[in-house]
Each structure stands twice: as C-alpha cells, then as structure tokens.
Amino acid sequence: MRAVIFDIDGTLLHSSKLDDETYASAIHDVLGPVQFRKSWSHYKNVSGSGTLLEILGDNNIGNTAAVLRAVEEAFVA
C-alpha cells in the first residue's frame, strides 16, 4: 500500500517552500518551460489541481486527463 499525506497547514512539517518547489518542478518536468504567475497567491484555486488548470489555461495547454495525471505522478514521485 502507498499513502501520501499532504500537510497543507504546516501542522506536521513546515514544508511549504519545499512543496512549492517540488510542485513547480513536477509541472516543468511534464510540461516544459511554462510560465507561472508571480506568486501562488495570484491563482484563484488553492488546490493543486485547480492551480494546475489555471497554469494550463495561462499557457494555452489543453487540460487532458493524461496531462493532469502525469503532473500528479511526477509530483508524488
């Protein structure tokens, strides 16, 4: 069995900077050199998938299930 725990409020570990870097790296690994907004706070959706949909829209990339799954798998890896 494989489990992933996301500690979004920093209760278990203060890792938001690492999480941000890892998520951005996963997106770049899958999508290449896409552009991000200046801050994560500039995205309306606070979930990883919601933010990813906005990133895809900003960069004119289709939001297929395969793309979403590939970014998720790269982030978890």
PDB file of C-alpha atoms in Angstrom:
ATOM      1  CA  MET A   1       0.000   0.000   0.000  1.00  0.00           C
ATOM      2  CA  ARG A   2       1.161   3.513  -0.763  1.00  0.00           C
ATOM      3  CA  ALA A   3      -0.060   6.592   1.094  1.00  0.00           C
ATOM      4  CA  VAL A   4       0.551  10.280   0.543  1.00  0.00           C
ATOM      5  CA  ILE A   5      -0.130  12.810   3.272  1.00  0.00           C
ATOM      6  CA  PHE A   6      -0.469  16.463   2.379  1.00  0.00           C
ATOM      7  CA  ASP A   7       0.058  18.770   5.335  1.00  0.00           C
ATOM      8  CA  ILE A   8      -1.371  21.948   3.851  1.00  0.00           C
ATOM      9  CA  ASP A   9      -1.422  23.938   7.062  1.00  0.00           C
ATOM     10  CA  GLY A  10       2.052  23.078   8.361  1.00  0.00           C
ATOM     11  CA  THR A  11       0.863  21.100  11.379  1.00  0.00           C
ATOM     12  CA  LEU A  12       3.252  18.208  10.826  1.00  0.00           C
ATOM     13  CA  LEU A  13       6.088  19.854   8.961  1.00  0.00           C
ATOM     14  CA  HIS A  14       6.926  23.368   7.837  1.00  0.00           C
ATOM     15  CA  SER A  15       7.491  22.411   4.226  1.00  0.00           C
ATOM     16  CA  SER A  16       5.523  24.893   2.147  1.00  0.00           C
ATOM     17  CA  LYS A  17       8.646  26.211   0.377  1.00  0.00           C
ATOM     18  CA  LEU A  18       9.754  22.670  -0.474  1.00  0.00           C
ATOM     19  CA  ASP A  19       6.208  21.773  -1.564  1.00  0.00           C
ATOM     20  CA  ASP A  20       6.081  24.828  -3.842  1.00  0.00           C
ATOM     21  CA  GLU A  21       9.445  23.993  -5.407  1.00  0.00           C
ATOM     22  CA  THR A  22       8.563  20.320  -5.842  1.00  0.00           C
ATOM     23  CA  TYR A  23       5.194  21.113  -7.436  1.00  0.00           C
ATOM     24  CA  ALA A  24       6.724  23.663  -9.818  1.00  0.00           C
ATOM     25  CA  SER A  25       9.451  21.154 -10.712  1.00  0.00           C
ATOM     26  CA  ALA A  26       6.875  18.434 -11.440  1.00  0.00           C
ATOM     27  CA  ILE A  27       4.961  20.813 -13.699  1.00  0.00           C
ATOM     28  CA  HIS A  28       8.149  21.769 -15.572  1.00  0.00           C
ATOM     29  CA  ASP A  29       9.178  18.108 -15.875  1.00  0.00           C
ATOM     30  CA  VAL A  30       5.895  17.274 -17.590  1.00  0.00           C
ATOM     31  CA  LEU A  31       5.042  20.475 -19.473  1.00  0.00           C
ATOM     32  CA  GLY A  32       8.415  22.049 -20.130  1.00  0.00           C
ATOM     33  CA  PRO A  33       9.198  25.748 -19.585  1.00  0.00           C
ATOM     34  CA  VAL A  34       5.696  27.046 -18.794  1.00  0.00           C
ATOM     35  CA  GLN A  35       5.170  30.446 -17.207  1.00  0.00           C
ATOM     36  CA  PHE A  36       3.868  30.804 -13.662  1.00  0.00           C
ATOM     37  CA  ARG A  37       2.250  33.851 -12.126  1.00  0.00           C
ATOM     38  CA  LYS A  38       4.470  35.901  -9.783  1.00  0.00           C
ATOM     39  CA  SER A  39       3.043  34.235  -6.684  1.00  0.00           C
ATOM     40  CA  TRP A  40       0.914  31.193  -5.885  1.00  0.00           C
ATOM     41  CA  SER A  41      -1.463  33.662  -4.217  1.00  0.00           C
ATOM     42  CA  HIS A  42      -2.300  35.056  -7.681  1.00  0.00           C
ATOM     43  CA  TYR A  43      -4.190  31.865  -8.533  1.00  0.00           C
ATOM     44  CA  LYS A  44      -7.899  31.726  -7.692  1.00  0.00           C
ATOM     45  CA  ASN A  45      -7.945  27.990  -6.953  1.00  0.00           C
ATOM     46  CA  VAL A  46      -5.939  26.936  -3.922  1.00  0.00           C
ATOM     47  CA  SER A  47      -5.891  23.211  -4.670  1.00  0.00           C
ATOM     48  CA  GLY A  48      -3.070  21.663  -6.646  1.00  0.00           C
ATOM     49  CA  SER A  49      -5.383  20.554  -9.430  1.00  0.00           C
ATOM     50  CA  GLY A  50      -7.189  23.899  -9.513  1.00  0.00           C
ATOM     51  CA  THR A  51      -3.926  25.800  -9.748  1.00  0.00           C
ATOM     52  CA  LEU A  52      -2.713  23.414 -12.439  1.00  0.00           C
ATOM     53  CA  LEU A  53      -5.837  24.088 -14.515  1.00  0.00           C
ATOM     54  CA  GLU A  54      -5.118  27.814 -14.315  1.00  0.00           C
ATOM     55  CA  ILE A  55      -1.464  27.241 -15.280  1.00  0.00           C
ATOM     56  CA  LEU A  56      -2.582  25.187 -18.274  1.00  0.00           C
ATOM     57  CA  GLY A  57      -5.023  27.917 -19.306  1.00  0.00           C
ATOM     58  CA  ASP A  58      -2.418  30.656 -18.898  1.00  0.00           C
ATOM     59  CA  ASN A  59      -0.060  28.715 -21.170  1.00  0.00           C
ATOM     60  CA  ASN A  60      -2.690  27.601 -23.714  1.00  0.00           C
ATOM     61  CA  ILE A  61      -2.191  23.912 -22.920  1.00  0.00           C
ATOM     62  CA  GLY A  62      -5.134  21.524 -23.023  1.00  0.00           C
ATOM     63  CA  ASN A  63      -6.223  20.075 -19.709  1.00  0.00           C
ATOM     64  CA  THR A  64      -6.494  16.435 -20.693  1.00  0.00           C
ATOM     65  CA  ALA A  65      -6.733  13.689 -18.107  1.00  0.00           C
ATOM     66  CA  ALA A  66      -3.326  12.408 -19.249  1.00  0.00           C
ATOM     67  CA  VAL A  67      -1.650  15.765 -18.555  1.00  0.00           C
ATOM     68  CA  LEU A  68      -3.269  16.095 -15.124  1.00  0.00           C
ATOM     69  CA  ARG A  69      -2.302  12.532 -14.209  1.00  0.00           C
ATOM     70  CA  ALA A  70       1.274  12.973 -15.446  1.00  0.00           C
ATOM     71  CA  VAL A  71       1.816  16.085 -13.294  1.00  0.00           C
ATOM     72  CA  GLU A  72       0.300  14.353 -10.255  1.00  0.00           C
ATOM     73  CA  GLU A  73       2.533  11.311 -10.755  1.00  0.00           C
ATOM     74  CA  ALA A  74       5.635  13.475 -11.199  1.00  0.00           C
ATOM     75  CA  PHE A  75       4.824  15.407  -8.004  1.00  0.00           C
ATOM     76  CA  VAL A  76       4.243  12.278  -5.931  1.00  0.00           C
ATOM     77  CA  ALA A  77       7.381  10.623  -7.308  1.00  0.00           C
TER      78      ALA A  77
END
